[in-house]
Tab-separated table of C-alpha atoms in Angstrom:
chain	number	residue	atom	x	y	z
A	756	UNK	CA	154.160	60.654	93.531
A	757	UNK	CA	152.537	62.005	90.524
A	758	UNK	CA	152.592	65.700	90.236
A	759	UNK	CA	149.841	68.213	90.263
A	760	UNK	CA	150.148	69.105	86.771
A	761	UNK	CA	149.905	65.264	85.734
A	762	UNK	CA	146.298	65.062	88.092
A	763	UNK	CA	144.651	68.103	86.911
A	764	UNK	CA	145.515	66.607	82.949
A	765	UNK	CA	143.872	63.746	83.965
A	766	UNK	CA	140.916	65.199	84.900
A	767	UNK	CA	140.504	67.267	82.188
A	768	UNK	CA	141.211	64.072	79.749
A	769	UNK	CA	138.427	62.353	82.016
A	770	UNK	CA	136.003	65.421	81.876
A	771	UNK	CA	136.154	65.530	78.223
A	772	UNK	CA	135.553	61.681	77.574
A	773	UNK	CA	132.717	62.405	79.901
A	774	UNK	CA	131.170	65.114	77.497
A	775	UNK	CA	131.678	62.664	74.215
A	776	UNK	CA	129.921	59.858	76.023
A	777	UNK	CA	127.471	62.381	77.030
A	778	UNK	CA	126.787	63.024	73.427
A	779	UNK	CA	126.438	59.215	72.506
A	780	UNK	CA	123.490	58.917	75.013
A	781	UNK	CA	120.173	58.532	73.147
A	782	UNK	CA	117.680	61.591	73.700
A	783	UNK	CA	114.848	61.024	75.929
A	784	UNK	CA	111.450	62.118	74.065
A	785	UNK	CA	109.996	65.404	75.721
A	786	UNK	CA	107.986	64.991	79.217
A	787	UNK	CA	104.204	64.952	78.733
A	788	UNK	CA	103.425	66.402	81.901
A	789	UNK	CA	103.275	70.046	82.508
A	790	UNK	CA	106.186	72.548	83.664
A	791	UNK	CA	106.280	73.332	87.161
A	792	UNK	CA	107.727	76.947	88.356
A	793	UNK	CA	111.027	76.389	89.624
A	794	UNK	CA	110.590	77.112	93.268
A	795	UNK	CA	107.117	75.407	93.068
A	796	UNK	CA	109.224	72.265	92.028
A	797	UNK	CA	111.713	72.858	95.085
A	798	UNK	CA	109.235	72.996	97.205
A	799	UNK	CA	107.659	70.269	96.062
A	800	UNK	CA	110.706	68.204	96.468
A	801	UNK	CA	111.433	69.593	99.904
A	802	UNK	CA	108.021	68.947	101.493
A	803	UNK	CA	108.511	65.653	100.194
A	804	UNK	CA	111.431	64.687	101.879
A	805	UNK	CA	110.063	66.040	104.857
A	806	UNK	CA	107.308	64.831	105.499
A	807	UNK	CA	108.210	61.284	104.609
A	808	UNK	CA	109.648	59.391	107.765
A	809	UNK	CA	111.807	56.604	105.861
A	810	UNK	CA	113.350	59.252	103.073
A	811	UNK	CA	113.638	61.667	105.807
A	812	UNK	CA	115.894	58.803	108.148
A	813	UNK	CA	117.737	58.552	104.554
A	814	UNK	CA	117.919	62.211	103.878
A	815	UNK	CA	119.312	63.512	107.352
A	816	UNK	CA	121.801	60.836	107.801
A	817	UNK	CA	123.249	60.847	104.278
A	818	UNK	CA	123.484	64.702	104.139
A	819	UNK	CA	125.528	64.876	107.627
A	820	UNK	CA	127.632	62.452	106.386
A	821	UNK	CA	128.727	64.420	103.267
A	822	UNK	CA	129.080	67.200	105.691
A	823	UNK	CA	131.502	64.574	107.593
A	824	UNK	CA	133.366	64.373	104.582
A	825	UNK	CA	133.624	67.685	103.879
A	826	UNK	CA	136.202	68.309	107.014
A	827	UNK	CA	137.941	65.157	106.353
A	828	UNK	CA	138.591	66.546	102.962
A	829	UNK	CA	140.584	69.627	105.198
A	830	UNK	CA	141.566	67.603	108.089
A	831	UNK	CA	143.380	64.544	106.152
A	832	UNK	CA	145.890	66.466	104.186
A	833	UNK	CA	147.387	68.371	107.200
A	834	UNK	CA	147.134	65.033	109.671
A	835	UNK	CA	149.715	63.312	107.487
A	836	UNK	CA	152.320	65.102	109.223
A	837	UNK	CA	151.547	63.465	111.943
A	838	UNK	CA	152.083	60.063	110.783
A	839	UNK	CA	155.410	61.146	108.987
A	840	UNK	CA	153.891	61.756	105.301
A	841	UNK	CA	153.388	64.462	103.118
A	842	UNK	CA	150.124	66.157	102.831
A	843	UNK	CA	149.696	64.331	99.154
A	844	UNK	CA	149.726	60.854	100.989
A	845	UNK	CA	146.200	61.555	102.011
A	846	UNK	CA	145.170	60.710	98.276
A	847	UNK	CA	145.998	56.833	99.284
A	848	UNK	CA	143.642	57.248	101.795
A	849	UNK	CA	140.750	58.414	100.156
A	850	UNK	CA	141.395	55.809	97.103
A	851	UNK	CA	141.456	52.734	100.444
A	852	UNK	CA	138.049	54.361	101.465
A	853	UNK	CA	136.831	54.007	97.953
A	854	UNK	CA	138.246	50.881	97.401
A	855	UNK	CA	136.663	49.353	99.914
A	856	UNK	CA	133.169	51.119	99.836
A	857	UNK	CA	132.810	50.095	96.230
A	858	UNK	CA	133.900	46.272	97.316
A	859	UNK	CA	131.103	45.963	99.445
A	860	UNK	CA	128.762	47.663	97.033
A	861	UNK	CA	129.440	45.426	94.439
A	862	UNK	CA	129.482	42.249	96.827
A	863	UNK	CA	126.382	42.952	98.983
A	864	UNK	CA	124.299	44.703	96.717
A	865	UNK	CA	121.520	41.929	96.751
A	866	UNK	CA	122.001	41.025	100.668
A	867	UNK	CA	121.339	44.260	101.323
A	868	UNK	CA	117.574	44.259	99.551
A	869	UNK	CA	116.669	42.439	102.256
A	870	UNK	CA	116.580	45.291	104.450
A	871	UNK	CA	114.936	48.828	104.299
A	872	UNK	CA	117.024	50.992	102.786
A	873	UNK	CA	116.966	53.271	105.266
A	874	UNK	CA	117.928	51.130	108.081
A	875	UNK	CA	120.827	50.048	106.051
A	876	UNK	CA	121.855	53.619	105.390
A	877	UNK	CA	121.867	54.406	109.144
A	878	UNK	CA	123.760	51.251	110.013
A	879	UNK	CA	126.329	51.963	107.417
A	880	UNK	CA	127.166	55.031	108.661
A	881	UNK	CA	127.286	53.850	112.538
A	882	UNK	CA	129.601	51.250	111.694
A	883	UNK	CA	131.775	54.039	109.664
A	884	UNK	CA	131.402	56.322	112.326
A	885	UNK	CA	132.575	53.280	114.904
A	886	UNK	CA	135.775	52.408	112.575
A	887	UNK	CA	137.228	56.176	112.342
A	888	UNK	CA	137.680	56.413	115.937
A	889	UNK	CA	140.492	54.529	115.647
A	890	UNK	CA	141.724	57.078	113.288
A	891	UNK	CA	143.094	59.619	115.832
A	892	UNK	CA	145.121	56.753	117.433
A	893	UNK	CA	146.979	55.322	114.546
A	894	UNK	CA	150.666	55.914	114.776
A	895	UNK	CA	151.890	54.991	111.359
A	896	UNK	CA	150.476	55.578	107.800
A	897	UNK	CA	150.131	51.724	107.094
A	898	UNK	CA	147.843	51.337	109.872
A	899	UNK	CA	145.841	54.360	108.896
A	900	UNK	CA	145.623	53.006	105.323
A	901	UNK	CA	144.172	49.446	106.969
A	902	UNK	CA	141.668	51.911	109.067
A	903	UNK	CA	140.557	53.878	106.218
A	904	UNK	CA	139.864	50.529	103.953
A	905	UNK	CA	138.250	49.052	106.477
A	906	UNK	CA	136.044	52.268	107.161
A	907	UNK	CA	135.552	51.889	103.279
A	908	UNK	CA	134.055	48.339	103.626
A	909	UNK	CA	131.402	49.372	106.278
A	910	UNK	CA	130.376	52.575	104.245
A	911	UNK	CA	129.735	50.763	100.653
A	912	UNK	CA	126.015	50.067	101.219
A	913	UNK	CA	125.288	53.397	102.427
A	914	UNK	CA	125.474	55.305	98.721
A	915	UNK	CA	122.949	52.450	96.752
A	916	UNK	CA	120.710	52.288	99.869
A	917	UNK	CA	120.203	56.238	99.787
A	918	UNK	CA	119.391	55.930	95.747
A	919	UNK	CA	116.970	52.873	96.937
A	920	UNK	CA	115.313	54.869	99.205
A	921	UNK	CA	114.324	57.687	96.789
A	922	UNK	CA	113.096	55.502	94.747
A	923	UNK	CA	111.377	53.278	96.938
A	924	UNK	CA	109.498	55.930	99.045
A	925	UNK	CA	108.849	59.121	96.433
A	926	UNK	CA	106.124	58.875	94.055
A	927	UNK	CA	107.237	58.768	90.091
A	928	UNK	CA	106.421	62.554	89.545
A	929	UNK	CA	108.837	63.734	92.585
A	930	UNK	CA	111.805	61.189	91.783
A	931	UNK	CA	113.614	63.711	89.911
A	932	UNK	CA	112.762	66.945	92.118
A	933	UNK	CA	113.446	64.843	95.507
A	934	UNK	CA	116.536	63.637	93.948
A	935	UNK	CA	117.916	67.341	93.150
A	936	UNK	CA	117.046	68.669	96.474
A	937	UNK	CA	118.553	65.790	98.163
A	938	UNK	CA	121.821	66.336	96.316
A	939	UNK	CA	121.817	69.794	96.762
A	940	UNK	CA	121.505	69.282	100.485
A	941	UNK	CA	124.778	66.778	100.937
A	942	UNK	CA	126.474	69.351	98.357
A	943	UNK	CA	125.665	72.598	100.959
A	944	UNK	CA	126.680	70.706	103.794
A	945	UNK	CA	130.105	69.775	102.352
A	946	UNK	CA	131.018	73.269	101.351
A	947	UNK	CA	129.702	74.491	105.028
A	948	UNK	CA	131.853	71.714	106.359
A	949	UNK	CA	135.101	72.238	104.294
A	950	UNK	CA	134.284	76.180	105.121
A	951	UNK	CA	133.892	75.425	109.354
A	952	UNK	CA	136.537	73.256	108.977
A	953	UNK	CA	138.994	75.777	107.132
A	954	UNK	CA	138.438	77.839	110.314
A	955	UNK	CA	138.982	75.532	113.311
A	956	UNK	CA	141.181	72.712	112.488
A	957	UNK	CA	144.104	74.534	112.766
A	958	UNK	CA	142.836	75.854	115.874
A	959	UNK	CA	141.714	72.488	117.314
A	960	UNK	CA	144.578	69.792	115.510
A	961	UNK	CA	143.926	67.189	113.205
A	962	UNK	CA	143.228	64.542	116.220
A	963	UNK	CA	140.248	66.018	117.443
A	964	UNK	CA	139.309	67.029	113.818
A	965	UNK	CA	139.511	63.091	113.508
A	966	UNK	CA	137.372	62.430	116.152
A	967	UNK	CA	134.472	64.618	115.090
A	968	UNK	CA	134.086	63.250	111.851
A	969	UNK	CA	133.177	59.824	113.635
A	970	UNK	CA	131.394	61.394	116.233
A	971	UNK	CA	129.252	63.142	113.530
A	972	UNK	CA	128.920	59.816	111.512
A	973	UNK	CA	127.725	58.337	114.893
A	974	UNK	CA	125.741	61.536	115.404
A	975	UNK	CA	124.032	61.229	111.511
A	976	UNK	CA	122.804	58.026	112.600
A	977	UNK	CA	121.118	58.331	115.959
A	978	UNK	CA	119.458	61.252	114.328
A	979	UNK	CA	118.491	59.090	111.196
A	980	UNK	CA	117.041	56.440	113.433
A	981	UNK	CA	114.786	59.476	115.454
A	982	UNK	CA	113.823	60.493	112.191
A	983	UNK	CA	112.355	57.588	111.007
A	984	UNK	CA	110.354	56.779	114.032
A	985	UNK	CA	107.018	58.438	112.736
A	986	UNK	CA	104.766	56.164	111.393
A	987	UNK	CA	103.403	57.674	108.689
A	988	UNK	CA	105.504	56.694	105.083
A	989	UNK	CA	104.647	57.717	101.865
A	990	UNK	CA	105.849	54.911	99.536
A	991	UNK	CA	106.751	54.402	95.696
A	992	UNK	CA	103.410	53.582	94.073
């Protein structure tokens, strides 16, 4: 096991790479179009993703996801106990989940243009949501790990669809404010999630806390589906 100290180094190593290839980057000339008050541009962004069927089926589904994540991020650590492994073992985990989710991004990234992005979104997260009920009922950490890849490998298209579908269905101007507002919506729902979950996992045990991260993944896309059903779409022009 590496040690905390070692991690956090590594991140800070990583963070300041990050800020000299930051610097590298060529500087984009100045925008030509005019400057928007800030909560005008929120707004703007907002209204946007609501009223827009297909980024709205996008939108609601990706956002309860991260909030998904958000108590797995609690609930993982303290469920290794019950599979006889330290809290820190729940790092393996999360790298099989990204392991796998980046496996089938890279591998079906052009199948997957031959669906709406939206639909693939919602789909993606249903078949996550399908894998991690088998999560509660693993009895051994290598079975877990096998659950958690394969959870991975359903989940990969999800994160390029949801960029394809801002792009695809928001106008040039509101790319950038629909993209901010969208983030900031899956950010608020993790921290609400990690905060909720702080509160009753200990309460309710890591099981159950199991469970209702693929019942909301489930949940995030039967909602996503309703969401989509309008029929009027504002697309990418």
């Amino acid at each position: 096991m590496v040690s905390v100290e070692a991690a956090a180094l590594v991140i800070v190593v990583a963070a300041g790479l990050s800020i000299v290839a930051i610097t590298r980057l060529p500087a984009l000339p100045p925008a030509l179009t005019q400057h928007e008050p800030f909560m005008a541009s929120v707004v703007g962004g907002l209204t946007h993703l609501v009223r827009t069927p297909r980024l709205r089926a996008s939108t609601v589904t990706t956002t309860m996801v991260m909030g998904a994540s958000g108590v797995l991020l609690i609930a993982l650590p303290l469920h290794m106990a019950a599979v006889g492994m330290p809290r820190s073992a729940a790092g393996y985990l999360w790298t099989a989940l990204e392991i796998g989710s980046v496996a089938t991004a890279l591998l079906l990234g052009r199948l997957q243009t031959r669906w709406r992005p939206e639909y693939v979104v919602i789909v993606a997260a249903a078949a996550a949501g399908l894998v991690m009920t088998a999560w509660p009922l693993a009895t051994s950490f290598v079975v877990l790990l096998l659950l958690a890849a394969a959870t991975g490998l359903f989940e990969g298209p999800m994160l390029p669809a949801m960029f394809a579908a801002r792009q695809q269905y928001s106008p040039e101007s509101l790319q950038g404010r629909v993209s901010t507002t969208a983030a900031s919506l899956r950010i608020g729902a993790s921290a609400l999630a990690q905060a909720t979950a702080g509160l009753l996992v200990p309460t309710l045990g890591t099981h159950k806390a199991l469970l209702i991260v693929a019942l909301t993944l489930l949940t995030a896309a039967v909602l996503g589906r309703l969401a989509a059903l309008s029929t009027k779409v504002s697309v990418h022009a």
